[in-house]
């Protein structure tokens, strides 16, 4: 078989056989097929798409391209190992909040997370804004850690679905990321190789997500759910809004601060201080994870348990346990409101400057474009353009106002935390462009403010 013929066939839009797909995935994984030929094939797939059969063969071939994680030692009767995966966005710190909560409630989680690229953030980077946190522990140690404390959070391993890792790097530089078929095979191959019993997907939609409209988000969700179920791994997808950045903070250390604040909430602050969009997504995802793990069929009851788990401090305790287990540094800080010292992660958060961005006119914020805010973060150094770029963990944005809020001209909408004045100037254009304020009736602004961020559930 020749790679040239496989590329040509797909270029004509014809269906590839299982043998042809296996040939190119194996050859590429072993280093026998050069990048330029795989890039050409990926472009042909991007343009002509895949049939259902091709997509399934591709995903399974990628999942089997290197080792699979063996989680059998974590299994317990009547319980299931569930993985959670987000298709990405801006300000998405859901994994960092959900994992300690569900782990504190008895769900075992062995999670691998990726780094941020372009305007979307990555959980691995956010964790590395904690001094000392080791995201690269060996897989065997990660499994032992789950046995000990119920949770680990590590970076994507080379040993799992190597074809995806190599292909994603090519896609990233050849404008072939935005394809539902390639995104679905990429995500599902590594999830299937991660050895879990069930998969919960958070499919984001909006300017800061890969899927820009709800129809495409449903299509991606349906495609991934079907692949998972076909592989015998129960899969569900929750479609969530990424029209504006999720929560109050965007950046690495600043998002960790929001995570800490969320997990330290008492009853009153959980109602009043945490951002509604973040709270809604966290509760929904965590409640479904608990259900899929076999620990509670009633979603509403699960949400009540999650609430108690947070306000009792158990979720925060688990979060600190996770950080300490992976060598993250923690110091004791006296907290007025609980009148005691609490362990607090030490963050790489020392930035030099802070600037407030004010409303240009009076009215209601009708949108905050999350892609533009993600781009602005890259400008001030908090995200990377190329994989090998260093990032500045300390920079970011803290939003005081969000979509649906009324502002008077001159009110502070957000604070920018940064280190380099020239970079700030670049970011400022994106920020100004991202925020739209209009005059509108209070009913309409209430509608905007109270809009649910859970848009659909695909099972
Ligand atoms: N996340 C992935 O893991 N792969 C994609 O292709 C897109 C988002």
Tab-separated table of N, CA, C and O in Angstrom, residues 165-252:
chain	number	residue	atom	x	y	z
A	165	UNK	N	-1.548	12.676	19.528
A	165	UNK	CA	-0.592	13.711	19.912
A	165	UNK	C	0.162	14.224	18.673
A	165	UNK	O	0.281	15.432	18.457
A	166	UNK	N	0.629	13.277	17.835
A	166	UNK	CA	1.400	13.677	16.654
A	166	UNK	C	0.496	14.394	15.630
A	166	UNK	O	0.879	15.374	15.016
A	167	UNK	N	-0.719	13.888	15.479
A	167	UNK	CA	-1.618	14.475	14.487
A	167	UNK	C	-2.074	15.868	14.910
A	167	UNK	O	-2.184	16.772	14.106
A	168	UNK	N	-2.330	16.018	16.220
A	168	UNK	CA	-2.810	17.317	16.704
A	168	UNK	C	-1.751	18.395	16.455
A	168	UNK	O	-2.067	19.506	16.052
A	169	UNK	N	-0.470	18.021	16.653
A	169	UNK	CA	0.617	18.981	16.431
A	169	UNK	C	0.635	19.417	14.962
A	169	UNK	O	0.841	20.598	14.659
A	170	UNK	N	0.372	18.483	14.056
A	170	UNK	CA	0.329	18.841	12.625
A	170	UNK	C	-0.893	19.707	12.319
A	170	UNK	O	-0.808	20.702	11.608
A	171	UNK	N	-2.037	19.293	12.856
A	171	UNK	CA	-3.277	20.027	12.570
A	171	UNK	C	-3.167	21.477	13.005
A	171	UNK	O	-3.660	22.389	12.346
A	172	UNK	N	-2.489	21.630	14.121
A	172	UNK	CA	-2.360	22.945	14.699
A	172	UNK	C	-1.614	23.915	13.790
A	172	UNK	O	-1.826	25.120	13.829
A	173	UNK	N	-0.708	23.374	12.973
A	173	UNK	CA	0.098	24.265	12.113
A	173	UNK	C	-0.349	24.208	10.652
A	173	UNK	O	0.255	24.830	9.788
A	174	UNK	N	-1.396	23.429	10.358
A	174	UNK	CA	-1.810	23.314	8.956
A	174	UNK	C	-3.287	23.687	8.776
A	174	UNK	O	-3.915	23.283	7.785
A	175	UNK	N	-3.833	24.426	9.747
A	175	UNK	CA	-5.235	24.904	9.657
A	175	UNK	C	-6.213	23.753	9.469
A	175	UNK	O	-7.150	23.845	8.675
A	176	UNK	N	-5.988	22.650	10.187
A	176	UNK	CA	-6.906	21.513	10.057
A	176	UNK	C	-7.498	21.114	11.416
A	176	UNK	O	-7.896	19.968	11.605
A	177	UNK	N	-7.522	22.071	12.347
A	177	UNK	CA	-8.128	21.752	13.651
A	177	UNK	C	-9.654	21.754	13.533
A	177	UNK	O	-10.326	20.839	13.995
A	178	UNK	N	-10.189	22.767	12.856
A	178	UNK	CA	-11.654	22.948	12.862
A	178	UNK	C	-12.397	21.993	11.918
A	178	UNK	O	-12.914	22.389	10.884
A	179	UNK	N	-12.402	20.717	12.279
A	179	UNK	CA	-13.156	19.714	11.518
A	179	UNK	C	-13.839	18.834	12.552
A	179	UNK	O	-13.179	18.313	13.462
A	180	UNK	N	-15.152	18.692	12.436
A	180	UNK	CA	-15.878	17.894	13.434
A	180	UNK	C	-15.327	16.461	13.470
A	180	UNK	O	-15.105	15.896	14.538
A	181	UNK	N	-15.052	15.889	12.294
A	181	UNK	CA	-14.531	14.514	12.252
A	181	UNK	C	-13.176	14.405	12.959
A	181	UNK	O	-12.940	13.470	13.721
A	182	UNK	N	-12.302	15.375	12.674
A	182	UNK	CA	-10.965	15.288	13.279
A	182	UNK	C	-10.994	15.612	14.772
A	182	UNK	O	-10.248	15.027	15.553
A	183	UNK	N	-11.861	16.513	15.180
A	183	UNK	CA	-11.968	16.818	16.617
A	183	UNK	C	-12.544	15.594	17.346
A	183	UNK	O	-12.025	15.167	18.387
A	184	UNK	N	-13.592	15.007	16.763
A	184	UNK	CA	-14.230	13.853	17.419
A	184	UNK	C	-13.248	12.682	17.543
A	184	UNK	O	-13.132	12.070	18.611
A	185	UNK	N	-12.504	12.385	16.471
A	185	UNK	CA	-11.571	11.252	16.541
A	185	UNK	C	-10.427	11.556	17.503
A	185	UNK	O	-9.957	10.665	18.232
A	186	UNK	N	-9.993	12.812	17.540
A	186	UNK	CA	-8.900	13.199	18.434
A	186	UNK	C	-9.321	13.005	19.901
A	186	UNK	O	-8.638	12.340	20.686
A	187	UNK	N	-10.457	13.579	20.244
A	187	UNK	CA	-10.887	13.516	21.648
A	187	UNK	C	-11.237	12.080	22.037
A	187	UNK	O	-10.769	11.568	23.062
A	188	UNK	N	-12.026	11.409	21.194
A	188	UNK	CA	-12.503	10.078	21.595
A	188	UNK	C	-11.370	9.047	21.586
A	188	UNK	O	-11.384	8.123	22.386
A	189	UNK	N	-10.365	9.211	20.717
A	189	UNK	CA	-9.273	8.227	20.719
A	189	UNK	C	-8.543	8.266	22.058
A	189	UNK	O	-8.283	7.231	22.673
A	190	UNK	N	-8.251	9.474	22.548
A	190	UNK	CA	-7.488	9.499	23.810
A	190	UNK	C	-8.369	9.141	25.007
A	190	UNK	O	-7.894	8.559	25.980
A	191	UNK	N	-9.654	9.433	24.900
A	191	UNK	CA	-10.554	9.050	26.012
A	191	UNK	C	-10.704	7.519	26.049
A	191	UNK	O	-10.679	6.910	27.106
A	192	UNK	N	-10.850	6.908	24.866
A	192	UNK	CA	-11.001	5.445	24.844
A	192	UNK	C	-9.710	4.765	25.301
A	192	UNK	O	-9.737	3.699	25.909
A	193	UNK	N	-8.557	5.403	24.995
A	193	UNK	CA	-7.281	4.807	25.410
A	193	UNK	C	-7.007	5.031	26.893
A	193	UNK	O	-6.082	4.452	27.445
A	194	UNK	N	-7.812	5.874	27.533
A	194	UNK	CA	-7.510	6.182	28.943
A	194	UNK	C	-8.128	5.157	29.895
A	194	UNK	O	-8.016	5.309	31.118
A	195	UNK	N	-8.752	4.131	29.342
A	195	UNK	CA	-9.151	2.968	30.142
A	195	UNK	C	-10.361	3.157	31.041
A	195	UNK	O	-10.622	2.318	31.904
A	196	UNK	N	-11.126	4.239	30.840
A	196	UNK	CA	-12.259	4.497	31.738
A	196	UNK	C	-13.496	3.697	31.315
A	196	UNK	O	-13.577	3.201	30.192
A	197	UNK	N	-14.459	3.591	32.241
A	197	UNK	CA	-15.708	2.870	31.926
A	197	UNK	C	-16.708	3.779	31.227
A	197	UNK	O	-17.531	3.331	30.440
A	198	UNK	N	-16.683	5.076	31.582
A	198	UNK	CA	-17.688	5.998	31.054
A	198	UNK	C	-17.035	7.365	30.784
A	198	UNK	O	-16.050	7.719	31.436
A	199	UNK	N	-17.643	8.093	29.855
A	199	UNK	CA	-17.075	9.399	29.485
A	199	UNK	C	-18.175	10.461	29.524
A	199	UNK	O	-19.246	10.264	28.951
A	200	UNK	N	-17.866	11.575	30.176
A	200	UNK	CA	-18.785	12.712	30.171
A	200	UNK	C	-18.097	13.865	29.439
A	200	UNK	O	-17.016	14.306	29.843
A	201	UNK	N	-18.724	14.319	28.360
A	201	UNK	CA	-18.123	15.376	27.548
A	201	UNK	C	-18.811	16.712	27.807
A	201	UNK	O	-20.045	16.762	27.897
A	202	UNK	N	-18.002	17.747	27.932
A	202	UNK	CA	-18.539	19.102	28.012
A	202	UNK	C	-18.244	19.732	26.651
A	202	UNK	O	-17.105	20.099	26.367
A	203	UNK	N	-19.271	19.785	25.801
A	203	UNK	CA	-19.071	20.340	24.454
A	203	UNK	C	-19.443	21.816	24.493
A	203	UNK	O	-20.604	22.174	24.686
A	204	UNK	N	-18.425	22.655	24.349
A	204	UNK	CA	-18.650	24.097	24.481
A	204	UNK	C	-19.045	24.703	23.134
A	204	UNK	O	-18.628	24.219	22.073
A	205	UNK	N	-19.853	25.753	23.208
A	205	UNK	CA	-20.294	26.420	21.974
A	205	UNK	C	-20.301	27.933	22.168
A	205	UNK	O	-20.690	28.431	23.220
A	206	UNK	N	-19.813	28.644	21.135
A	206	UNK	CA	-19.757	30.106	21.226
A	206	UNK	C	-18.448	30.605	20.640
A	206	UNK	O	-17.632	29.797	20.167
A	207	UNK	N	-18.223	31.904	20.713
A	207	UNK	CA	-17.061	32.460	20.010
A	207	UNK	C	-15.740	31.878	20.530
A	207	UNK	O	-14.803	31.707	19.765
A	208	UNK	N	-15.669	31.562	21.825
A	208	UNK	CA	-14.414	31.070	22.393
A	208	UNK	C	-14.276	29.560	22.336
A	208	UNK	O	-13.370	28.999	22.946
A	209	UNK	N	-15.174	28.897	21.603
A	209	UNK	CA	-15.128	27.426	21.521
A	209	UNK	C	-14.841	27.021	20.083
A	209	UNK	O	-14.924	27.832	19.163
A	210	UNK	N	-14.501	25.739	19.878
A	210	UNK	CA	-14.311	25.277	18.497
A	210	UNK	C	-15.630	25.330	17.730
A	210	UNK	O	-15.658	25.612	16.545
A	211	UNK	N	-16.726	24.993	18.405
A	211	UNK	CA	-18.031	25.000	17.746
A	211	UNK	C	-18.674	26.376	17.956
A	211	UNK	O	-18.891	26.800	19.085
A	212	UNK	N	-18.965	27.046	16.854
A	212	UNK	CA	-19.446	28.423	16.952
A	212	UNK	C	-20.962	28.499	17.038
A	212	UNK	O	-21.515	29.537	17.386
A	213	UNK	N	-21.664	27.425	16.645
A	213	UNK	CA	-23.125	27.467	16.734
A	213	UNK	C	-23.658	26.148	17.281
A	213	UNK	O	-22.971	25.120	17.262
A	214	UNK	N	-24.898	26.217	17.768
A	214	UNK	CA	-25.465	25.074	18.487
A	214	UNK	C	-25.633	23.845	17.585
A	214	UNK	O	-25.466	22.708	18.032
A	215	UNK	N	-25.916	24.053	16.281
A	215	UNK	CA	-26.093	22.905	15.390
A	215	UNK	C	-24.789	22.106	15.273
A	215	UNK	O	-24.794	20.877	15.335
A	216	UNK	N	-23.676	22.831	15.098
A	216	UNK	CA	-22.384	22.136	15.008
A	216	UNK	C	-22.033	21.471	16.343
A	216	UNK	O	-21.471	20.377	16.370
A	217	UNK	N	-22.365	22.153	17.451
A	217	UNK	CA	-22.067	21.573	18.772
A	217	UNK	C	-22.849	20.271	18.956
A	217	UNK	O	-22.316	19.270	19.448
A	218	UNK	N	-24.126	20.281	18.519
A	218	UNK	CA	-24.943	19.054	18.642
A	218	UNK	C	-24.364	17.948	17.762
A	218	UNK	O	-24.326	16.788	18.155
A	219	UNK	N	-23.919	18.348	16.581
A	219	UNK	CA	-23.362	17.353	15.643
A	219	UNK	C	-22.082	16.732	16.252
A	219	UNK	O	-21.909	15.509	16.233
A	220	UNK	N	-21.208	17.590	16.803
A	220	UNK	CA	-19.978	17.070	17.415
A	220	UNK	C	-20.319	16.172	18.604
A	220	UNK	O	-19.752	15.080	18.765
A	221	UNK	N	-21.269	16.644	19.426
A	221	UNK	CA	-21.654	15.867	20.611
A	221	UNK	C	-22.216	14.500	20.182
A	221	UNK	O	-21.809	13.455	20.706
A	222	UNK	N	-23.125	14.511	19.221
A	222	UNK	CA	-23.745	13.264	18.762
A	222	UNK	C	-22.683	12.315	18.194
A	222	UNK	O	-22.669	11.114	18.475
A	223	UNK	N	-21.748	12.874	17.417
A	223	UNK	CA	-20.692	12.048	16.801
A	223	UNK	C	-19.867	11.364	17.896
A	223	UNK	O	-19.613	10.152	17.842
A	224	UNK	N	-19.467	12.129	18.913
A	224	UNK	CA	-18.604	11.564	19.953
A	224	UNK	C	-19.372	10.573	20.829
A	224	UNK	O	-18.843	9.521	21.210
A	225	UNK	N	-20.621	10.907	21.139
A	225	UNK	CA	-21.433	10.002	21.975
A	225	UNK	C	-21.620	8.665	21.244
A	225	UNK	O	-21.474	7.585	21.842
A	226	UNK	N	-21.883	8.726	19.938
A	226	UNK	CA	-22.075	7.489	19.167
A	226	UNK	C	-20.797	6.654	19.135
A	226	UNK	O	-20.843	5.432	19.276
A	227	UNK	N	-19.657	7.312	18.955
A	227	UNK	CA	-18.386	6.559	18.913
A	227	UNK	C	-18.148	5.871	20.258
A	227	UNK	O	-17.802	4.690	20.327
A	228	UNK	N	-18.329	6.625	21.348
A	228	UNK	CA	-18.103	6.053	22.676
A	228	UNK	C	-19.001	4.857	22.923
A	228	UNK	O	-18.534	3.779	23.332
A	229	UNK	N	-20.282	5.038	22.636
A	229	UNK	CA	-21.232	3.947	22.893
A	229	UNK	C	-20.922	2.728	22.028
A	229	UNK	O	-21.022	1.587	22.491
A	230	UNK	N	-20.504	2.987	20.791
A	230	UNK	CA	-20.136	1.887	19.894
A	230	UNK	C	-18.940	1.107	20.455
A	230	UNK	O	-18.831	-0.105	20.280
A	231	UNK	N	-18.053	1.818	21.137
A	231	UNK	CA	-16.877	1.160	21.732
A	231	UNK	C	-17.225	0.490	23.064
A	231	UNK	O	-16.351	-0.056	23.737
A	232	UNK	N	-18.499	0.558	23.469
A	232	UNK	CA	-18.912	-0.070	24.724
A	232	UNK	C	-18.601	0.787	25.939
A	232	UNK	O	-18.583	0.288	27.072
A	233	UNK	N	-18.314	2.072	25.716
A	233	UNK	CA	-18.013	2.986	26.828
A	233	UNK	C	-19.151	4.008	26.869
A	233	UNK	O	-19.261	4.863	25.983
A	234	UNK	N	-20.014	3.891	27.871
A	234	UNK	CA	-21.164	4.794	27.934
A	234	UNK	C	-20.690	6.252	27.894
A	234	UNK	O	-19.817	6.646	28.664
A	235	UNK	N	-21.253	7.020	26.969
A	235	UNK	CA	-20.788	8.403	26.783
A	235	UNK	C	-21.988	9.347	26.734
A	235	UNK	O	-22.998	9.046	26.097
A	236	UNK	N	-21.879	10.456	27.438
A	236	UNK	CA	-22.905	11.497	27.394
A	236	UNK	C	-22.196	12.826	27.136
A	236	UNK	O	-21.014	12.973	27.474
A	237	UNK	N	-22.957	13.774	26.581
A	237	UNK	CA	-22.364	15.102	26.350
A	237	UNK	C	-23.310	16.177	26.872
A	237	UNK	O	-24.523	16.107	26.657
A	238	UNK	N	-22.725	17.143	27.564
A	238	UNK	CA	-23.490	18.305	28.013
A	238	UNK	C	-22.993	19.484	27.177
A	238	UNK	O	-21.782	19.735	27.125
A	239	UNK	N	-23.913	20.146	26.499
A	239	UNK	CA	-23.497	21.275	25.661
A	239	UNK	C	-23.615	22.553	26.490
A	239	UNK	O	-24.681	22.848	27.039
A	240	UNK	N	-22.509	23.272	26.624
A	240	UNK	CA	-22.502	24.465	27.484
A	240	UNK	C	-22.055	25.700	26.701
A	240	UNK	O	-21.305	25.581	25.730
A	241	UNK	N	-22.514	26.843	27.147
A	241	UNK	CA	-22.220	28.087	26.427
A	241	UNK	C	-20.813	28.611	26.722
A	241	UNK	O	-20.395	28.692	27.874
A	242	UNK	N	-20.118	28.975	25.662
A	242	UNK	CA	-18.819	29.631	25.789
A	242	UNK	C	-18.868	30.951	25.011
A	242	UNK	O	-17.912	31.376	24.394
A	243	UNK	N	-20.070	31.572	25.039
A	243	UNK	CA	-20.224	32.839	24.321
A	243	UNK	C	-19.393	33.913	25.011
A	243	UNK	O	-18.730	34.717	24.369
A	244	UNK	N	-19.435	33.925	26.343
A	244	UNK	CA	-18.569	34.844	27.091
A	244	UNK	C	-17.634	33.982	27.951
A	244	UNK	O	-17.900	32.801	28.160
A	245	UNK	N	-16.528	34.549	28.444
A	245	UNK	CA	-15.621	33.736	29.264
A	245	UNK	C	-16.373	33.154	30.470
A	245	UNK	O	-17.270	33.806	31.022
A	246	UNK	N	-16.004	31.952	30.859
A	246	UNK	CA	-16.706	31.283	31.954
A	246	UNK	C	-16.189	31.789	33.306
A	246	UNK	O	-14.976	31.769	33.560
A	247	UNK	N	-17.102	32.235	34.149
A	247	UNK	CA	-16.700	32.706	35.477
A	247	UNK	C	-16.158	34.125	35.433
A	247	UNK	O	-16.385	34.869	34.475
A	248	UNK	N	-15.417	34.471	36.507
A	248	UNK	CA	-14.971	35.861	36.650
A	248	UNK	C	-13.542	36.092	36.161
A	248	UNK	O	-13.184	37.207	35.828
A	249	UNK	N	-12.713	35.038	36.209
A	249	UNK	CA	-11.294	35.247	35.928
A	249	UNK	C	-10.833	34.474	34.684
A	249	UNK	O	-11.281	33.351	34.449
A	250	UNK	N	-9.918	35.091	33.951
A	250	UNK	CA	-9.315	34.440	32.784
A	250	UNK	C	-7.797	34.616	32.890
A	250	UNK	O	-7.311	35.737	33.007
A	251	UNK	N	-7.067	33.515	32.861
A	251	UNK	CA	-5.613	33.555	33.039
A	251	UNK	C	-5.260	32.295	33.804
A	251	UNK	O	-6.132	31.463	34.053
A	252	UNK	N	-4.020	32.131	34.190
A	252	UNK	CA	-3.656	30.885	34.861
A	252	UNK	C	-3.773	31.014	36.381
A	252	UNK	O	-4.685	30.456	36.978
